[in-house]
PDB file of C-alpha atoms and ligand atoms in Angstrom:
ATOM      1  CA  MET A  25      76.575  71.059 -29.265  1.00  0.00           C
ATOM      2  CA  THR A  26      76.519  67.751 -31.118  1.00  0.00           C
ATOM      3  CA  ALA A  27      73.853  67.345 -33.750  1.00  0.00           C
ATOM      4  CA  ARG A  28      71.057  64.952 -32.772  1.00  0.00           C
ATOM      5  CA  LYS A  29      70.898  61.897 -35.001  1.00  0.00           C
ATOM      6  CA  ILE A  30      67.363  61.381 -36.254  1.00  0.00           C
ATOM      7  CA  ILE A  31      65.268  59.255 -38.557  1.00  0.00           C
ATOM      8  CA  ILE A  32      62.299  61.096 -40.095  1.00  0.00           C
ATOM      9  CA  ASP A  33      59.320  58.784 -40.634  1.00  0.00           C
ATOM     10  CA  THR A  34      56.924  60.577 -42.928  1.00  0.00           C
ATOM     11  CA  ASP A  35      53.960  60.652 -45.334  1.00  0.00           C
ATOM     12  CA  PRO A  36      54.595  63.831 -47.368  1.00  0.00           C
ATOM     13  CA  GLY A  37      52.378  65.944 -47.313  1.00  0.00           C
ATOM     14  CA  GLN A  38      53.202  69.644 -47.712  1.00  0.00           C
ATOM     15  CA  ASP A  39      53.751  70.114 -43.975  1.00  0.00           C
ATOM     16  CA  ASP A  40      55.990  67.027 -43.881  1.00  0.00           C
ATOM     17  CA  ALA A  41      57.986  68.641 -46.685  1.00  0.00           C
ATOM     18  CA  VAL A  42      58.538  71.787 -44.643  1.00  0.00           C
ATOM     19  CA  ALA A  43      59.500  69.698 -41.592  1.00  0.00           C
ATOM     20  CA  ILE A  44      62.100  67.817 -43.643  1.00  0.00           C
ATOM     21  CA  LEU A  45      63.467  71.024 -45.194  1.00  0.00           C
ATOM     22  CA  LEU A  46      63.828  72.573 -41.729  1.00  0.00           C
ATOM     23  CA  ALA A  47      65.803  69.531 -40.542  1.00  0.00           C
ATOM     24  CA  LEU A  48      68.058  69.536 -43.612  1.00  0.00           C
ATOM     25  CA  ALA A  49      68.671  73.270 -43.148  1.00  0.00           C
ATOM     26  CA  SER A  50      69.853  72.762 -39.564  1.00  0.00           C
ATOM     27  CA  PRO A  51      72.981  70.557 -39.614  1.00  0.00           C
ATOM     28  CA  GLU A  52      74.368  72.035 -36.381  1.00  0.00           C
ATOM     29  CA  GLU A  53      71.427  70.653 -34.422  1.00  0.00           C
ATOM     30  CA  ILE A  54      70.136  67.779 -36.579  1.00  0.00           C
ATOM     31  CA  GLU A  55      71.826  64.961 -38.487  1.00  0.00           C
ATOM     32  CA  VAL A  56      69.268  63.160 -40.673  1.00  0.00           C
ATOM     33  CA  LEU A  57      70.379  59.517 -40.843  1.00  0.00           C
ATOM     34  CA  GLY A  58      67.580  58.599 -43.203  1.00  0.00           C
ATOM     35  CA  ILE A  59      63.993  59.205 -44.205  1.00  0.00           C
ATOM     36  CA  THR A  60      61.440  56.405 -43.991  1.00  0.00           C
ATOM     37  CA  ALA A  61      58.180  56.736 -45.874  1.00  0.00           C
ATOM     38  CA  VAL A  62      54.840  55.371 -44.721  1.00  0.00           C
ATOM     39  CA  ALA A  63      51.357  55.354 -46.221  1.00  0.00           C
ATOM     40  CA  GLY A  64      49.191  58.148 -44.832  1.00  0.00           C
ATOM     41  CA  ASN A  65      48.222  61.426 -46.457  1.00  0.00           C
ATOM     42  CA  VAL A  66      48.587  59.631 -49.787  1.00  0.00           C
ATOM     43  CA  PRO A  67      49.555  56.014 -50.632  1.00  0.00           C
ATOM     44  CA  LEU A  68      53.128  54.779 -50.128  1.00  0.00           C
ATOM     45  CA  ALA A  69      54.060  54.971 -53.823  1.00  0.00           C
ATOM     46  CA  LEU A  70      53.568  58.737 -53.574  1.00  0.00           C
ATOM     47  CA  THR A  71      54.981  59.340 -50.080  1.00  0.00           C
ATOM     48  CA  GLN A  72      58.297  57.639 -50.888  1.00  0.00           C
ATOM     49  CA  LYS A  73      58.487  59.573 -54.145  1.00  0.00           C
ATOM     50  CA  ASN A  74      57.606  62.852 -52.431  1.00  0.00           C
ATOM     51  CA  ALA A  75      60.302  62.288 -49.803  1.00  0.00           C
ATOM     52  CA  ARG A  76      62.863  62.029 -52.606  1.00  0.00           C
ATOM     53  CA  ILE A  77      61.444  65.100 -54.368  1.00  0.00           C
ATOM     54  CA  ILE A  78      61.990  67.088 -51.170  1.00  0.00           C
ATOM     55  CA  CYS A  79      65.571  65.832 -50.724  1.00  0.00           C
ATOM     56  CA  GLU A  80      66.320  66.890 -54.287  1.00  0.00           C
ATOM     57  CA  LEU A  81      64.728  70.299 -53.710  1.00  0.00           C
ATOM     58  CA  ALA A  82      67.185  70.725 -50.825  1.00  0.00           C
ATOM     59  CA  ASN A  83      70.097  69.353 -52.909  1.00  0.00           C
ATOM     60  CA  ARG A  84      70.490  66.510 -50.428  1.00  0.00           C
ATOM     61  CA  THR A  85      70.498  63.450 -52.659  1.00  0.00           C
ATOM     62  CA  ASP A  86      72.882  61.878 -50.113  1.00  0.00           C
ATOM     63  CA  ILE A  87      69.994  61.254 -47.685  1.00  0.00           C
ATOM     64  CA  PRO A  88      68.854  57.616 -47.943  1.00  0.00           C
ATOM     65  CA  VAL A  89      65.094  57.262 -48.435  1.00  0.00           C
ATOM     66  CA  PHE A  90      63.324  53.991 -47.638  1.00  0.00           C
ATOM     67  CA  ALA A  91      59.795  52.782 -48.335  1.00  0.00           C
ATOM     68  CA  GLY A  92      57.953  51.197 -45.437  1.00  0.00           C
ATOM     69  CA  CYS A  93      54.482  49.892 -44.686  1.00  0.00           C
ATOM     70  CA  ASP A  94      51.820  50.457 -47.320  1.00  0.00           C
ATOM     71  CA  ALA A  95      48.830  49.962 -45.015  1.00  0.00           C
ATOM     72  CA  PRO A  96      47.961  50.251 -41.320  1.00  0.00           C
ATOM     73  CA  LEU A  97      48.459  47.199 -39.069  1.00  0.00           C
ATOM     74  CA  LYS A  98      44.828  46.079 -38.955  1.00  0.00           C
ATOM     75  CA  ARG A  99      42.781  48.457 -41.057  1.00  0.00           C
ATOM     76  CA  PRO A 100      42.395  49.689 -44.601  1.00  0.00           C
ATOM     77  CA  LEU A 101      44.326  52.863 -45.365  1.00  0.00           C
ATOM     78  CA  VAL A 102      42.518  56.182 -44.996  1.00  0.00           C
ATOM     79  CA  THR A 103      44.157  58.995 -46.981  1.00  0.00           C
ATOM     80  CA  ALA A 104      43.778  62.783 -47.042  1.00  0.00           C
ATOM     81  CA  GLU A 105      43.841  63.937 -50.654  1.00  0.00           C
ATOM     82  CA  HIS A 106      41.061  66.341 -49.686  1.00  0.00           C
ATOM     83  CA  VAL A 107      43.704  68.269 -47.746  1.00  0.00           C
ATOM     84  CA  HIS A 108      46.963  67.638 -49.608  1.00  0.00           C
ATOM     85  CA  GLY A 109      45.798  67.201 -53.221  1.00  0.00           C
ATOM     86  CA  LYS A 110      46.158  64.213 -55.490  1.00  0.00           C
ATOM     87  CA  THR A 111      49.972  64.029 -55.311  1.00  0.00           C
ATOM     88  CA  GLY A 112      50.276  64.884 -51.622  1.00  0.00           C
ATOM     89  CA  LEU A 113      52.535  67.792 -52.569  1.00  0.00           C
ATOM     90  CA  ASP A 114      50.120  69.833 -54.677  1.00  0.00           C
ATOM     91  CA  GLY A 115      51.068  73.489 -55.060  1.00  0.00           C
ATOM     92  CA  PRO A 116      54.482  73.855 -56.687  1.00  0.00           C
ATOM     93  CA  THR A 117      55.511  71.972 -59.828  1.00  0.00           C
ATOM     94  CA  LEU A 118      58.541  69.963 -58.763  1.00  0.00           C
ATOM     95  CA  PRO A 119      60.471  67.555 -61.001  1.00  0.00           C
ATOM     96  CA  ASP A 120      60.226  63.800 -60.576  1.00  0.00           C
ATOM     97  CA  PRO A 121      63.118  62.553 -58.464  1.00  0.00           C
ATOM     98  CA  THR A 122      66.159  60.913 -60.015  1.00  0.00           C
ATOM     99  CA  MET A 123      67.783  59.823 -56.728  1.00  0.00           C
ATOM    100  CA  PRO A 124      67.064  56.165 -56.026  1.00  0.00           C
ATOM    101  CA  LEU A 125      64.838  54.640 -53.413  1.00  0.00           C
ATOM    102  CA  GLN A 126      66.905  52.378 -51.112  1.00  0.00           C
ATOM    103  CA  ASP A 127      66.397  48.619 -51.481  1.00  0.00           C
ATOM    104  CA  ALA A 128      65.977  47.905 -47.762  1.00  0.00           C
ATOM    105  CA  HIS A 129      62.571  48.110 -46.083  1.00  0.00           C
ATOM    106  CA  ALA A 130      62.063  51.157 -43.871  1.00  0.00           C
ATOM    107  CA  VAL A 131      61.309  48.994 -40.840  1.00  0.00           C
ATOM    108  CA  ASP A 132      64.610  47.132 -41.203  1.00  0.00           C
ATOM    109  CA  PHE A 133      66.477  50.421 -41.605  1.00  0.00           C
ATOM    110  CA  ILE A 134      64.929  51.718 -38.365  1.00  0.00           C
ATOM    111  CA  ILE A 135      65.845  48.532 -36.485  1.00  0.00           C
ATOM    112  CA  GLU A 136      69.373  48.273 -37.873  1.00  0.00           C
ATOM    113  CA  THR A 137      70.110  51.947 -37.281  1.00  0.00           C
ATOM    114  CA  LEU A 138      68.988  51.802 -33.643  1.00  0.00           C
ATOM    115  CA  ARG A 139      71.095  48.652 -33.103  1.00  0.00           C
ATOM    116  CA  ALA A 140      74.140  50.083 -34.870  1.00  0.00           C
ATOM    117  CA  HIS A 141      74.316  53.278 -32.787  1.00  0.00           C
ATOM    118  CA  PRO A 142      74.944  53.531 -29.053  1.00  0.00           C
ATOM    119  CA  ALA A 143      71.734  53.241 -27.036  1.00  0.00           C
ATOM    120  CA  GLY A 144      70.058  56.594 -26.427  1.00  0.00           C
ATOM    121  CA  THR A 145      71.604  58.389 -29.391  1.00  0.00           C
ATOM    122  CA  VAL A 146      69.016  58.046 -32.167  1.00  0.00           C
ATOM    123  CA  THR A 147      65.747  60.005 -32.111  1.00  0.00           C
ATOM    124  CA  LEU A 148      62.727  58.958 -34.170  1.00  0.00           C
ATOM    125  CA  CYS A 149      60.579  61.703 -35.684  1.00  0.00           C
ATOM    126  CA  PRO A 150      57.274  60.270 -36.929  1.00  0.00           C
ATOM    127  CA  LEU A 151      55.254  62.742 -38.999  1.00  0.00           C
ATOM    128  CA  GLY A 152      52.560  60.338 -40.201  1.00  0.00           C
ATOM    129  CA  PRO A 153      50.677  57.252 -39.057  1.00  0.00           C
ATOM    130  CA  LEU A 154      52.834  55.197 -36.687  1.00  0.00           C
ATOM    131  CA  THR A 155      52.785  51.967 -38.716  1.00  0.00           C
ATOM    132  CA  ASN A 156      56.514  51.782 -39.472  1.00  0.00           C
ATOM    133  CA  ILE A 157      57.540  52.578 -35.899  1.00  0.00           C
ATOM    134  CA  ALA A 158      55.099  50.086 -34.366  1.00  0.00           C
ATOM    135  CA  THR A 159      56.132  47.375 -36.813  1.00  0.00           C
ATOM    136  CA  ALA A 160      59.782  47.933 -35.894  1.00  0.00           C
ATOM    137  CA  LEU A 161      58.941  47.739 -32.164  1.00  0.00           C
ATOM    138  CA  GLU A 162      56.993  44.521 -32.705  1.00  0.00           C
ATOM    139  CA  LYS A 163      59.676  42.934 -34.853  1.00  0.00           C
ATOM    140  CA  ALA A 164      62.582  43.975 -32.607  1.00  0.00           C
ATOM    141  CA  PRO A 165      61.423  44.712 -29.055  1.00  0.00           C
ATOM    142  CA  ASP A 166      65.041  45.369 -28.003  1.00  0.00           C
ATOM    143  CA  ILE A 167      65.047  48.684 -29.866  1.00  0.00           C
ATOM    144  CA  ALA A 168      62.579  50.367 -27.472  1.00  0.00           C
ATOM    145  CA  ALA A 169      65.289  50.805 -24.846  1.00  0.00           C
ATOM    146  CA  ARG A 170      67.731  52.131 -27.462  1.00  0.00           C
ATOM    147  CA  ILE A 171      65.536  55.009 -28.691  1.00  0.00           C
ATOM    148  CA  ALA A 172      66.723  58.404 -27.407  1.00  0.00           C
ATOM    149  CA  GLU A 173      63.278  59.936 -27.899  1.00  0.00           C
ATOM    150  CA  ILE A 174      60.264  59.687 -30.159  1.00  0.00           C
ATOM    151  CA  VAL A 175      59.127  63.197 -31.123  1.00  0.00           C
ATOM    152  CA  LEU A 176      55.902  62.809 -33.061  1.00  0.00           C
ATOM    153  CA  MET A 177      53.128  64.845 -34.586  1.00  0.00           C
ATOM    154  CA  GLY A 178      49.778  63.375 -33.679  1.00  0.00           C
ATOM    155  CA  GLY A 179      46.768  63.488 -31.426  1.00  0.00           C
ATOM    156  CA  ALA A 180      44.960  66.308 -29.698  1.00  0.00           C
ATOM    157  CA  TYR A 181      43.385  67.127 -26.368  1.00  0.00           C
ATOM    158  CA  PHE A 182      41.743  70.553 -26.380  1.00  0.00           C
ATOM    159  CA  GLU A 183      41.397  70.588 -30.187  1.00  0.00           C
ATOM    160  CA  VAL A 184      40.009  67.035 -30.080  1.00  0.00           C
ATOM    161  CA  GLY A 185      39.969  65.944 -33.736  1.00  0.00           C
ATOM    162  CA  ASN A 186      40.400  66.884 -37.378  1.00  0.00           C
ATOM    163  CA  ILE A 187      39.576  63.680 -39.294  1.00  0.00           C
ATOM    164  CA  THR A 188      36.718  62.686 -36.978  1.00  0.00           C
ATOM    165  CA  PRO A 189      35.145  64.717 -34.168  1.00  0.00           C
ATOM    166  CA  ALA A 190      37.332  62.757 -31.738  1.00  0.00           C
ATOM    167  CA  ALA A 191      40.577  61.931 -33.519  1.00  0.00           C
ATOM    168  CA  GLU A 192      43.559  63.507 -35.235  1.00  0.00           C
ATOM    169  CA  PHE A 193      44.490  62.037 -38.637  1.00  0.00           C
ATOM    170  CA  ASN A 194      47.860  60.354 -37.905  1.00  0.00           C
ATOM    171  CA  ILE A 195      46.578  58.499 -34.864  1.00  0.00           C
ATOM    172  CA  TYR A 196      43.193  57.703 -36.436  1.00  0.00           C
ATOM    173  CA  VAL A 197      44.718  56.077 -39.517  1.00  0.00           C
ATOM    174  CA  ASP A 198      46.577  53.468 -37.453  1.00  0.00           C
ATOM    175  CA  PRO A 199      45.360  53.490 -33.844  1.00  0.00           C
ATOM    176  CA  GLU A 200      46.755  50.026 -33.118  1.00  0.00           C
ATOM    177  CA  ALA A 201      50.207  51.237 -34.167  1.00  0.00           C
ATOM    178  CA  ALA A 202      49.855  54.348 -32.009  1.00  0.00           C
ATOM    179  CA  ASP A 203      48.843  52.150 -29.082  1.00  0.00           C
ATOM    180  CA  ILE A 204      52.022  50.078 -29.473  1.00  0.00           C
ATOM    181  CA  VAL A 205      54.177  53.201 -29.599  1.00  0.00           C
ATOM    182  CA  PHE A 206      52.579  54.843 -26.553  1.00  0.00           C
ATOM    183  CA  ARG A 207      52.998  51.614 -24.569  1.00  0.00           C
ATOM    184  CA  SER A 208      56.622  51.138 -25.670  1.00  0.00           C
ATOM    185  CA  SER A 209      58.239  52.862 -22.660  1.00  0.00           C
ATOM    186  CA  ALA A 210      60.420  54.891 -25.027  1.00  0.00           C
ATOM    187  CA  PRO A 211      60.561  58.600 -24.119  1.00  0.00           C
ATOM    188  CA  ILE A 212      57.820  60.295 -26.164  1.00  0.00           C
ATOM    189  CA  THR A 213      57.178  63.944 -26.972  1.00  0.00           C
ATOM    190  CA  VAL A 214      53.882  64.730 -28.701  1.00  0.00           C
ATOM    191  CA  MET A 215      53.026  67.688 -30.924  1.00  0.00           C
ATOM    192  CA  PRO A 216      49.218  67.531 -30.927  1.00  0.00           C
ATOM    193  CA  LEU A 217      46.736  69.733 -32.793  1.00  0.00           C
ATOM    194  CA  ASP A 218      46.653  71.887 -29.650  1.00  0.00           C
ATOM    195  CA  VAL A 219      50.110  73.120 -30.672  1.00  0.00           C
ATOM    196  CA  THR A 220      50.035  72.790 -34.444  1.00  0.00           C
ATOM    197  CA  HIS A 221      46.815  74.765 -34.824  1.00  0.00           C
ATOM    198  CA  LYS A 222      48.776  77.707 -33.416  1.00  0.00           C
ATOM    199  CA  ALA A 223      51.467  77.357 -36.116  1.00  0.00           C
ATOM    200  CA  LEU A 224      49.370  79.116 -38.747  1.00  0.00           C
ATOM    201  CA  VAL A 225      50.835  80.366 -42.016  1.00  0.00           C
ATOM    202  CA  THR A 226      49.234  83.788 -42.164  1.00  0.00           C
ATOM    203  CA  LYS A 227      49.658  85.990 -45.244  1.00  0.00           C
ATOM    204  CA  PRO A 228      52.711  87.861 -43.865  1.00  0.00           C
ATOM    205  CA  ARG A 229      54.360  84.544 -42.934  1.00  0.00           C
ATOM    206  CA  ASN A 230      53.668  83.134 -46.393  1.00  0.00           C
ATOM    207  CA  ASP A 231      55.036  86.343 -47.943  1.00  0.00           C
ATOM    208  CA  ALA A 232      58.213  85.905 -45.904  1.00  0.00           C
ATOM    209  CA  PHE A 233      58.784  82.443 -47.437  1.00  0.00           C
ATOM    210  CA  ARG A 234      58.260  83.803 -50.953  1.00  0.00           C
ATOM    211  CA  ALA A 235      60.508  86.791 -50.251  1.00  0.00           C
ATOM    212  CA  LEU A 236      63.442  84.432 -49.691  1.00  0.00           C
ATOM    213  CA  GLY A 237      63.649  84.459 -53.479  1.00  0.00           C
ATOM    214  CA  THR A 238      64.979  80.891 -53.639  1.00  0.00           C
ATOM    215  CA  PRO A 239      63.507  77.716 -55.154  1.00  0.00           C
ATOM    216  CA  VAL A 240      62.906  76.415 -51.608  1.00  0.00           C
ATOM    217  CA  GLY A 241      61.215  79.633 -50.466  1.00  0.00           C
ATOM    218  CA  GLU A 242      59.013  79.677 -53.563  1.00  0.00           C
ATOM    219  CA  ALA A 243      58.094  75.991 -53.211  1.00  0.00           C
ATOM    220  CA  VAL A 244      57.226  76.375 -49.518  1.00  0.00           C
ATOM    221  CA  ALA A 245      55.095  79.445 -50.272  1.00  0.00           C
ATOM    222  CA  LEU A 246      53.216  77.562 -53.006  1.00  0.00           C
ATOM    223  CA  MET A 247      52.780  74.458 -50.821  1.00  0.00           C
ATOM    224  CA  THR A 248      51.384  76.453 -47.922  1.00  0.00           C
ATOM    225  CA  ASP A 249      49.166  78.426 -50.328  1.00  0.00           C
ATOM    226  CA  PHE A 250      47.653  75.151 -51.494  1.00  0.00           C
ATOM    227  CA  PHE A 251      47.438  73.601 -48.055  1.00  0.00           C
ATOM    228  CA  GLU A 252      45.722  76.644 -46.614  1.00  0.00           C
ATOM    229  CA  ARG A 253      42.673  76.509 -48.899  1.00  0.00           C
ATOM    230  CA  PHE A 254      41.388  73.506 -47.011  1.00  0.00           C
ATOM    231  CA  ASP A 255      41.772  74.899 -43.517  1.00  0.00           C
ATOM    232  CA  LYS A 256      40.421  78.317 -44.437  1.00  0.00           C
ATOM    233  CA  GLU A 257      37.336  76.806 -46.054  1.00  0.00           C
ATOM    234  CA  LYS A 258      36.781  74.150 -43.440  1.00  0.00           C
ATOM    235  CA  TYR A 259      37.684  75.840 -40.190  1.00  0.00           C
ATOM    236  CA  GLY A 260      37.848  79.535 -41.084  1.00  0.00           C
ATOM    237  CA  SER A 261      41.374  79.664 -39.657  1.00  0.00           C
ATOM    238  CA  ALA A 262      43.816  82.437 -40.522  1.00  0.00           C
ATOM    239  CA  GLY A 263      46.104  80.135 -42.508  1.00  0.00           C
ATOM    240  CA  ALA A 264      47.437  76.621 -42.936  1.00  0.00           C
ATOM    241  CA  PRO A 265      48.605  74.906 -39.756  1.00  0.00           C
ATOM    242  CA  LEU A 266      52.191  73.695 -40.155  1.00  0.00           C
ATOM    243  CA  HIS A 267      51.700  70.515 -38.158  1.00  0.00           C
ATOM    244  CA  ASP A 268      54.840  68.508 -38.838  1.00  0.00           C
ATOM    245  CA  PRO A 269      57.483  71.261 -38.717  1.00  0.00           C
ATOM    246  CA  CYS A 270      56.676  71.546 -34.999  1.00  0.00           C
ATOM    247  CA  VAL A 271      58.560  68.252 -34.589  1.00  0.00           C
ATOM    248  CA  THR A 272      61.779  69.373 -36.231  1.00  0.00           C
ATOM    249  CA  ALA A 273      61.539  72.873 -34.718  1.00  0.00           C
ATOM    250  CA  TYR A 274      61.376  71.239 -31.291  1.00  0.00           C
ATOM    251  CA  LEU A 275      64.720  69.533 -31.929  1.00  0.00           C
ATOM    252  CA  ILE A 276      66.292  72.923 -32.623  1.00  0.00           C
ATOM    253  CA  ARG A 277      64.456  75.165 -30.147  1.00  0.00           C
ATOM    254  CA  SER A 278      62.647  73.141 -27.490  1.00  0.00           C
ATOM    255  CA  ASP A 279      62.170  76.399 -25.565  1.00  0.00           C
ATOM    256  CA  LEU A 280      59.525  77.453 -28.117  1.00  0.00           C
ATOM    257  CA  PHE A 281      57.196  74.757 -26.730  1.00  0.00           C
ATOM    258  CA  THR A 282      55.558  74.097 -23.374  1.00  0.00           C
ATOM    259  CA  GLY A 283      53.638  71.057 -22.251  1.00  0.00           C
ATOM    260  CA  ARG A 284      53.033  68.491 -19.541  1.00  0.00           C
ATOM    261  CA  HIS A 285      54.467  65.066 -18.818  1.00  0.00           C
ATOM    262  CA  ILE A 286      51.286  63.010 -18.555  1.00  0.00           C
ATOM    263  CA  ASN A 287      49.595  59.714 -19.298  1.00  0.00           C
ATOM    264  CA  VAL A 288      48.402  59.351 -22.882  1.00  0.00           C
ATOM    265  CA  GLU A 289      46.498  56.298 -24.094  1.00  0.00           C
ATOM    266  CA  ILE A 290      44.941  55.504 -27.450  1.00  0.00           C
ATOM    267  CA  GLU A 291      41.348  54.469 -28.087  1.00  0.00           C
ATOM    268  CA  THR A 292      41.406  51.396 -30.329  1.00  0.00           C
ATOM    269  CA  THR A 293      37.953  49.830 -29.910  1.00  0.00           C
ATOM    270  CA  SER A 294      35.212  52.442 -29.935  1.00  0.00           C
ATOM    271  CA  GLU A 295      33.794  53.199 -33.370  1.00  0.00           C
ATOM    272  CA  LEU A 296      32.744  56.627 -32.203  1.00  0.00           C
ATOM    273  CA  THR A 297      36.064  57.793 -30.764  1.00  0.00           C
ATOM    274  CA  LEU A 298      38.541  55.516 -32.559  1.00  0.00           C
ATOM    275  CA  GLY A 299      42.049  56.951 -32.513  1.00  0.00           C
ATOM    276  CA  MET A 300      41.376  59.451 -29.751  1.00  0.00           C
ATOM    277  CA  THR A 301      44.440  60.385 -27.698  1.00  0.00           C
ATOM    278  CA  VAL A 302      43.073  60.118 -24.177  1.00  0.00           C
ATOM    279  CA  ALA A 303      45.455  62.567 -22.533  1.00  0.00           C
ATOM    280  CA  ASP A 304      45.296  62.970 -18.768  1.00  0.00           C
ATOM    281  CA  TRP A 305      46.103  66.691 -18.989  1.00  0.00           C
ATOM    282  CA  TRP A 306      44.483  67.457 -15.628  1.00  0.00           C
ATOM    283  CA  GLY A 307      45.993  64.485 -13.813  1.00  0.00           C
ATOM    284  CA  VAL A 308      42.631  63.010 -12.873  1.00  0.00           C
ATOM    285  CA  THR A 309      43.943  59.426 -12.890  1.00  0.00           C
ATOM    286  CA  ASP A 310      46.983  57.834 -11.340  1.00  0.00           C
ATOM    287  CA  ARG A 311      47.977  56.191 -14.593  1.00  0.00           C
ATOM    288  CA  PRO A 312      51.733  56.659 -15.061  1.00  0.00           C
ATOM    289  CA  ALA A 313      53.035  59.424 -17.305  1.00  0.00           C
ATOM    290  CA  ASN A 314      54.325  58.067 -20.610  1.00  0.00           C
ATOM    291  CA  ALA A 315      54.600  61.156 -22.799  1.00  0.00           C
ATOM    292  CA  THR A 316      55.344  64.858 -22.784  1.00  0.00           C
ATOM    293  CA  PHE A 317      52.240  66.309 -24.380  1.00  0.00           C
ATOM    294  CA  MET A 318      52.787  69.815 -25.698  1.00  0.00           C
ATOM    295  CA  GLY A 319      50.124  72.444 -25.221  1.00  0.00           C
ATOM    296  CA  ASP A 320      51.513  75.729 -26.498  1.00  0.00           C
ATOM    297  CA  LEU A 321      54.139  77.255 -28.727  1.00  0.00           C
ATOM    298  CA  ASP A 322      55.691  80.643 -29.413  1.00  0.00           C
ATOM    299  CA  ALA A 323      54.320  80.984 -32.946  1.00  0.00           C
ATOM    300  CA  ASP A 324      56.297  84.109 -33.871  1.00  0.00           C
ATOM    301  CA  GLY A 325      59.514  82.479 -32.670  1.00  0.00           C
ATOM    302  CA  PHE A 326      58.644  79.332 -34.615  1.00  0.00           C
ATOM    303  CA  PHE A 327      58.117  81.198 -37.897  1.00  0.00           C
ATOM    304  CA  ALA A 328      61.217  83.340 -37.374  1.00  0.00           C
ATOM    305  CA  LEU A 329      63.257  80.149 -36.953  1.00  0.00           C
ATOM    306  CA  LEU A 330      61.642  78.487 -39.947  1.00  0.00           C
ATOM    307  CA  THR A 331      62.185  81.427 -42.296  1.00  0.00           C
ATOM    308  CA  GLU A 332      65.761  81.962 -41.132  1.00  0.00           C
ATOM    309  CA  ARG A 333      66.614  78.285 -41.666  1.00  0.00           C
ATOM    310  CA  LEU A 334      64.851  77.859 -45.017  1.00  0.00           C
ATOM    311  CA  ALA A 335      66.910  80.803 -46.291  1.00  0.00           C
ATOM    312  CA  ARG A 336      69.996  78.600 -45.959  1.00  0.00           C
ATOM    313  CA  LEU A 337      68.820  76.050 -48.506  1.00  0.00           C
TER     314      LEU A 337
HETATM  315 CA1   CA B 425      52.528  64.077 -42.081  1.00  0.00          CA
END
C-alpha cells in the first residue's frame, strides 16, 4: 500500500506526543509532510517547541514544524496545564530542540500543501483546537474539496464533556473553528471521548512502554505516568486516556475502530453548552451526515499496535 500523506496539526500535550511518535514509527502507512502547531493545551510558544522536541526524540529532524494561530478565532485561549503540566510535556526531562522552526505560517503551509498535491491525497490530522484548520478553510475555500479526509480528536456524545459538563476540550477552546470545519463538506472522521476514554494506559500497558528499554519507550512511560495522575484523581479511571494516538492509529488500523456516519453540529452560542458536539447518533433528525463519529475501539489491539510501533523508534 502507499503511505497516506498527512499533516499533523497539534498542541503537544503528552498524548499528542505519542500520536506523533506513532505516525513517525509507521512509514509504510503514514508519510508526515509536516507538523503544524496551534495554541491549546499550552500556549503556542510551547506547543511549537514541544513538537520539535518530539521530532528530535524520534530522530526525525527532517520533519518541518510550523507555528500557527496563537489564539482561538473569537475567544481568549483556554489552556490545560492542570492536565499536562506547565510545559505541556511534563514527565520526562527532554532536551530543548535544536532543529529550527520553519519561517512560514502553519496556515499557509496547510494551504500550499493541499494545493501542491493532487486533490484527495492529503489527510489532515488535527489533535488540538481547530483554529489552524478553520483559518486555512476561511482563507482558501478551494482547499476543502482537495482534502482527502480530516481525522480529528475532539468532541463526545455518550461521555459528554471533560472541560465543561457539556464539552470536550479541543472543541470547547475554539467552537467557532470547529463549526467551520464541520460545515466544510470535507470528509471527517471523529475520535471523541467515547473512544479515547477506552484507550486507557493501565499499569501493564505503561510497563510495556518502559520495557522497550529505549529513550522513546522511557519517555512515553514517563509522559503517561504524569498524564495519568490527573485522570485517576479526577475521574477514578484505570489510567491515562491516550486521546490523540487514536487518530494516528486509525490511519494504520481503521479496523480497530467502529462508529456511525452521522450529522454532527457544534454549539457556538449557549454559555451553558458551548462547544458541545451535537451528534445525531440515533438518527432522530434528517440533518445530513457530515462526519463518521467513532464509538468504540479494540483497546488491546490499539495498545499492541502502539507498543510494537514505538519499539521501532
Ligand atoms: Ca492534543
